Amino acid sequence: MEVKLANDKREREMYDSFAELYAIIKTTEKLEKAYVRDVITSSAYETECQKLIAHFKTLASTLKDTIPSIERFADTYKMDCPAAINRLVTSGVPATVEHRAAAASSMTSSAAAVAECTQNFITAMDSLKLNMVAVDQVHPLLSDLSTSLGKLTFLPPDFLGKVKLKEWIARLSKMGAADELTEQQSRQLHFDLESSYNSFMAALPNYGT
């Protein structure tokens, strides 16, 4: 006899999201332990940790009504992942960023700003993949990204990401809050974000030189 976990598509998507959240928490726990044991380099750890935090924030936002407490979710499914909960829920930034903050306060804002930009890029792209295409969903994400990019003084005013974001924000400002991007617009925005993200990452090695 076949046992159905879900009665409809919506319920099935909910369980899929639960599974994804479970996987993110477990993966973060393993990553934190690998970093503590010096099994992974700091740069590799930070890159992967930023991705996990960004994915977590996007997923947690979509599940906030279903899962108001991540800690309770972890307890319910008997997840012994204190390091992951601390990193994803309490801290919100990679340990490397925290360490730099402790080592030199002057570098903290720059390091945190870079991490913030990375997370905002990934969050915006993830949201489009999740079909969050209403103007009142997209506009705040692009505004946050634009603000975080503005904090990085090493990026020139004509940086691709800044230019593209200004164009999209201006376009969205002329639309109604309930209006939605067409499939073509959504694909183009995702492409522009991805291109800008790649340019952003390419600019990072020049920072501080």
mmCIF file of C-alpha atoms in Angstrom:
data_model
loop_
_atom_site.group_PDB
_atom_site.id
_atom_site.type_symbol
_atom_site.label_atom_id
_atom_site.label_comp_id
_atom_site.label_asym_id
_atom_site.label_seq_id
_atom_site.Cartn_x
_atom_site.Cartn_y
_atom_site.Cartn_z
ATOM 1 C CA MET A 1 0.000 0.000 0.000
ATOM 2 C CA GLU A 2 1.401 3.373 -1.038
ATOM 3 C CA VAL A 3 1.600 5.985 1.714
ATOM 4 C CA LYS A 4 1.177 9.561 0.555
ATOM 5 C CA LEU A 5 3.016 12.240 2.515
ATOM 6 C CA ALA A 6 1.202 15.027 0.729
ATOM 7 C CA ASN A 7 -2.398 15.413 -0.391
ATOM 8 C CA ASP A 8 -1.832 18.126 -2.956
ATOM 9 C CA LYS A 9 0.870 20.098 -4.784
ATOM 10 C CA ARG A 10 1.018 22.824 -2.146
ATOM 11 C CA GLU A 11 1.525 20.348 0.657
ATOM 12 C CA ARG A 12 4.139 18.480 -1.386
ATOM 13 C CA GLU A 13 6.045 21.733 -1.976
ATOM 14 C CA MET A 14 5.897 22.410 1.759
ATOM 15 C CA TYR A 15 7.490 19.041 2.536
ATOM 16 C CA ASP A 16 10.110 19.664 -0.147
ATOM 17 C CA SER A 17 10.934 22.980 1.538
ATOM 18 C CA PHE A 18 11.172 21.234 4.919
ATOM 19 C CA ALA A 19 13.625 18.748 3.411
ATOM 20 C CA GLU A 20 15.675 21.555 1.880
ATOM 21 C CA LEU A 21 15.791 23.458 5.174
ATOM 22 C CA TYR A 22 16.847 20.273 6.973
ATOM 23 C CA ALA A 23 19.634 19.748 4.420
ATOM 24 C CA ILE A 24 20.878 23.354 4.730
ATOM 25 C CA ILE A 25 21.111 23.093 8.528
ATOM 26 C CA LYS A 26 22.899 19.728 8.381
ATOM 27 C CA THR A 27 25.316 20.938 5.696
ATOM 28 C CA THR A 28 26.106 24.099 7.658
ATOM 29 C CA GLU A 29 26.837 22.020 10.764
ATOM 30 C CA LYS A 30 29.297 19.865 8.801
ATOM 31 C CA LEU A 31 30.891 22.965 7.260
ATOM 32 C CA GLU A 32 31.357 24.606 10.676
ATOM 33 C CA LYS A 33 33.006 21.463 12.061
ATOM 34 C CA ALA A 34 35.267 21.184 9.002
ATOM 35 C CA TYR A 35 36.363 24.801 9.464
ATOM 36 C CA VAL A 36 37.071 24.340 13.186
ATOM 37 C CA ARG A 37 39.138 21.210 12.424
ATOM 38 C CA ASP A 38 41.049 23.086 9.697
ATOM 39 C CA VAL A 39 39.889 20.598 7.074
ATOM 40 C CA ILE A 40 38.800 23.425 4.762
ATOM 41 C CA THR A 41 40.549 26.691 3.879
ATOM 42 C CA SER A 42 39.153 29.969 5.191
ATOM 43 C CA SER A 43 38.356 31.258 1.697
ATOM 44 C CA ALA A 44 36.560 28.063 0.667
ATOM 45 C CA TYR A 45 34.671 28.029 3.966
ATOM 46 C CA GLU A 46 33.567 31.642 3.626
ATOM 47 C CA THR A 47 32.337 31.187 0.057
ATOM 48 C CA GLU A 48 30.282 28.104 0.910
ATOM 49 C CA CYS A 49 29.027 29.578 4.187
ATOM 50 C CA GLN A 50 27.810 32.749 2.478
ATOM 51 C CA LYS A 51 25.869 30.648 -0.025
ATOM 52 C CA LEU A 52 24.269 28.553 2.714
ATOM 53 C CA ILE A 53 23.323 31.635 4.754
ATOM 54 C CA ALA A 54 21.792 33.307 1.692
ATOM 55 C CA HIS A 55 19.839 30.167 0.730
ATOM 56 C CA PHE A 56 18.709 29.788 4.343
ATOM 57 C CA LYS A 57 17.450 33.375 4.538
ATOM 58 C CA THR A 58 15.447 32.982 1.333
ATOM 59 C CA LEU A 59 13.915 29.674 2.425
ATOM 60 C CA ALA A 60 13.242 30.816 5.996
ATOM 61 C CA SER A 61 11.454 33.867 4.622
ATOM 62 C CA THR A 62 9.113 31.749 2.503
ATOM 63 C CA LEU A 63 8.427 29.417 5.454
ATOM 64 C CA LYS A 64 8.051 32.061 8.182
ATOM 65 C CA ASP A 65 4.315 31.393 8.571
ATOM 66 C CA THR A 66 4.783 27.621 8.670
ATOM 67 C CA ILE A 67 8.004 27.573 10.701
ATOM 68 C CA PRO A 68 8.091 30.623 13.009
ATOM 69 C CA SER A 69 11.002 29.174 15.003
ATOM 70 C CA ILE A 70 14.013 27.476 13.389
ATOM 71 C CA GLU A 71 15.181 26.279 16.801
ATOM 72 C CA ARG A 72 11.833 24.532 17.330
ATOM 73 C CA PHE A 73 12.086 22.997 13.847
ATOM 74 C CA ALA A 74 15.516 21.600 14.756
ATOM 75 C CA ASP A 75 14.168 20.213 18.050
ATOM 76 C CA THR A 76 11.153 18.641 16.363
ATOM 77 C CA TYR A 77 13.329 16.725 13.927
ATOM 78 C CA LYS A 78 15.926 15.956 16.610
ATOM 79 C CA MET A 79 18.706 17.861 14.839
ATOM 80 C CA ASP A 80 21.754 18.257 17.059
ATOM 81 C CA CYS A 81 23.223 21.178 15.117
ATOM 82 C CA PRO A 82 24.147 23.971 17.566
ATOM 83 C CA ALA A 83 26.917 25.380 15.361
ATOM 84 C CA ALA A 84 24.575 25.628 12.365
ATOM 85 C CA ILE A 85 21.817 27.314 14.379
ATOM 86 C CA ASN A 86 24.334 29.810 15.710
ATOM 87 C CA ARG A 87 25.720 30.545 12.249
ATOM 88 C CA LEU A 88 22.394 30.730 10.392
ATOM 89 C CA VAL A 89 20.072 32.225 13.007
ATOM 90 C CA THR A 90 22.161 34.060 15.600
ATOM 91 C CA SER A 91 25.208 35.287 13.681
ATOM 92 C CA GLY A 92 24.083 35.490 10.069
ATOM 93 C CA VAL A 93 27.658 35.901 8.784
ATOM 94 C CA PRO A 94 30.542 33.425 8.279
ATOM 95 C CA ALA A 95 32.950 32.854 11.174
ATOM 96 C CA THR A 96 35.746 34.331 9.079
ATOM 97 C CA VAL A 97 33.889 37.650 8.977
ATOM 98 C CA GLU A 98 33.473 37.548 12.752
ATOM 99 C CA HIS A 99 37.169 36.797 13.205
ATOM 100 C CA ARG A 100 38.190 39.689 11.007
ATOM 101 C CA ALA A 101 35.898 41.914 13.036
ATOM 102 C CA ALA A 102 37.652 40.877 16.222
ATOM 103 C CA ALA A 103 41.104 41.292 14.651
ATOM 104 C CA ALA A 104 40.599 44.733 13.149
ATOM 105 C CA SER A 105 37.498 46.844 13.601
ATOM 106 C CA SER A 106 38.463 49.008 10.623
ATOM 107 C CA MET A 107 38.181 45.985 8.352
ATOM 108 C CA THR A 108 34.927 44.787 9.854
ATOM 109 C CA SER A 109 32.588 47.061 7.970
ATOM 110 C CA SER A 110 34.247 46.262 4.634
ATOM 111 C CA ALA A 111 34.258 42.498 5.219
ATOM 112 C CA ALA A 112 30.675 42.525 6.449
ATOM 113 C CA ALA A 113 29.621 44.700 3.506
ATOM 114 C CA VAL A 114 31.158 42.239 1.046
ATOM 115 C CA ALA A 115 29.366 39.359 2.788
ATOM 116 C CA GLU A 116 26.134 41.360 2.804
ATOM 117 C CA CYS A 117 26.414 42.076 -0.930
ATOM 118 C CA THR A 118 27.093 38.428 -1.698
ATOM 119 C CA GLN A 119 24.083 37.321 0.321
ATOM 120 C CA ASN A 120 21.851 39.978 -1.238
ATOM 121 C CA PHE A 121 22.864 38.923 -4.750
ATOM 122 C CA ILE A 122 22.121 35.255 -4.034
ATOM 123 C CA THR A 123 18.886 36.049 -2.190
ATOM 124 C CA ALA A 124 17.605 38.111 -5.123
ATOM 125 C CA MET A 125 18.481 35.396 -7.654
ATOM 126 C CA ASP A 126 17.019 32.647 -5.473
ATOM 127 C CA SER A 127 13.781 34.590 -5.057
ATOM 128 C CA LEU A 128 13.325 34.807 -8.829
ATOM 129 C CA LYS A 129 13.907 31.053 -9.078
ATOM 130 C CA LEU A 130 11.153 30.599 -6.478
ATOM 131 C CA ASN A 131 8.862 32.655 -8.746
ATOM 132 C CA MET A 132 8.684 35.598 -6.340
ATOM 133 C CA VAL A 133 8.079 38.062 -9.175
ATOM 134 C CA ALA A 134 5.580 40.570 -7.746
ATOM 135 C CA VAL A 135 6.862 44.135 -7.636
ATOM 136 C CA ASP A 136 6.429 44.373 -3.853
ATOM 137 C CA GLN A 137 8.587 41.234 -3.528
ATOM 138 C CA VAL A 138 11.323 42.136 -6.008
ATOM 139 C CA HIS A 139 11.708 45.871 -5.337
ATOM 140 C CA PRO A 140 12.817 45.564 -1.656
ATOM 141 C CA LEU A 141 15.421 42.935 -2.586
ATOM 142 C CA LEU A 142 16.908 45.096 -5.326
ATOM 143 C CA SER A 143 16.865 48.144 -3.037
ATOM 144 C CA ASP A 144 18.729 46.224 -0.323
ATOM 145 C CA LEU A 145 21.283 45.034 -2.874
ATOM 146 C CA SER A 146 21.745 48.532 -4.263
ATOM 147 C CA THR A 147 22.270 49.935 -0.759
ATOM 148 C CA SER A 148 24.823 47.255 0.138
ATOM 149 C CA LEU A 149 26.758 47.854 -3.098
ATOM 150 C CA GLY A 150 26.841 51.559 -2.282
ATOM 151 C CA LYS A 151 28.739 50.793 0.924
ATOM 152 C CA LEU A 152 31.692 49.371 -1.015
ATOM 153 C CA THR A 153 33.943 52.283 -1.891
ATOM 154 C CA PHE A 154 36.198 50.185 -4.135
ATOM 155 C CA LEU A 155 33.379 49.792 -6.679
ATOM 156 C CA PRO A 156 33.284 52.654 -9.232
ATOM 157 C CA PRO A 157 30.045 54.610 -9.848
ATOM 158 C CA ASP A 158 29.733 53.005 -13.294
ATOM 159 C CA PHE A 159 30.058 49.471 -11.920
ATOM 160 C CA LEU A 160 27.793 47.174 -13.953
ATOM 161 C CA GLY A 161 25.756 46.043 -10.950
ATOM 162 C CA LYS A 162 25.022 49.612 -9.813
ATOM 163 C CA VAL A 163 23.951 50.692 -13.296
ATOM 164 C CA LYS A 164 21.707 47.674 -13.889
ATOM 165 C CA LEU A 165 20.085 47.930 -10.467
ATOM 166 C CA LYS A 166 19.263 51.614 -10.955
ATOM 167 C CA GLU A 167 17.591 50.762 -14.265
ATOM 168 C CA TRP A 168 15.526 47.941 -12.756
ATOM 169 C CA ILE A 169 14.534 49.891 -9.635
ATOM 170 C CA ALA A 170 13.407 52.797 -11.797
ATOM 171 C CA ARG A 171 11.391 50.425 -13.976
ATOM 172 C CA LEU A 172 9.738 48.735 -10.987
ATOM 173 C CA SER A 173 8.934 52.095 -9.385
ATOM 174 C CA LYS A 174 6.667 52.862 -12.317
ATOM 175 C CA MET A 175 4.685 49.639 -11.781
ATOM 176 C CA GLY A 176 2.018 48.815 -9.218
ATOM 177 C CA ALA A 177 2.888 46.836 -6.081
ATOM 178 C CA ALA A 178 0.737 43.869 -7.150
ATOM 179 C CA ASP A 179 2.062 43.844 -10.730
ATOM 180 C CA GLU A 180 4.255 40.896 -11.654
ATOM 181 C CA LEU A 181 7.260 40.565 -13.915
ATOM 182 C CA THR A 182 6.646 38.620 -17.098
ATOM 183 C CA GLU A 183 8.631 35.438 -17.659
ATOM 184 C CA GLN A 184 10.856 37.325 -20.099
ATOM 185 C CA GLN A 185 11.447 40.168 -17.618
ATOM 186 C CA SER A 186 12.189 37.693 -14.828
ATOM 187 C CA ARG A 187 14.735 35.849 -16.979
ATOM 188 C CA GLN A 188 16.378 39.112 -18.020
ATOM 189 C CA LEU A 189 16.571 40.350 -14.421
ATOM 190 C CA HIS A 190 18.104 37.061 -13.306
ATOM 191 C CA PHE A 191 20.633 37.295 -16.153
ATOM 192 C CA ASP A 192 21.525 40.882 -15.196
ATOM 193 C CA LEU A 193 21.905 39.907 -11.542
ATOM 194 C CA GLU A 194 24.094 36.925 -12.404
ATOM 195 C CA SER A 195 26.294 39.048 -14.700
ATOM 196 C CA SER A 196 26.589 41.736 -12.026
ATOM 197 C CA TYR A 197 27.421 39.134 -9.382
ATOM 198 C CA ASN A 198 30.221 37.714 -11.541
ATOM 199 C CA SER A 199 31.605 41.228 -12.097
ATOM 200 C CA PHE A 200 31.362 41.872 -8.344
ATOM 201 C CA MET A 201 33.293 38.696 -7.516
ATOM 202 C CA ALA A 202 35.931 39.555 -10.139
ATOM 203 C CA ALA A 203 36.429 42.982 -8.531
ATOM 204 C CA LEU A 204 37.080 41.545 -5.052
ATOM 205 C CA PRO A 205 40.734 40.457 -5.594
ATOM 206 C CA ASN A 206 41.596 44.088 -6.396
ATOM 207 C CA TYR A 207 40.174 45.283 -3.084
ATOM 208 C CA GLY A 208 42.785 46.614 -0.779
ATOM 209 C CA THR A 209 45.555 46.681 -3.416
#
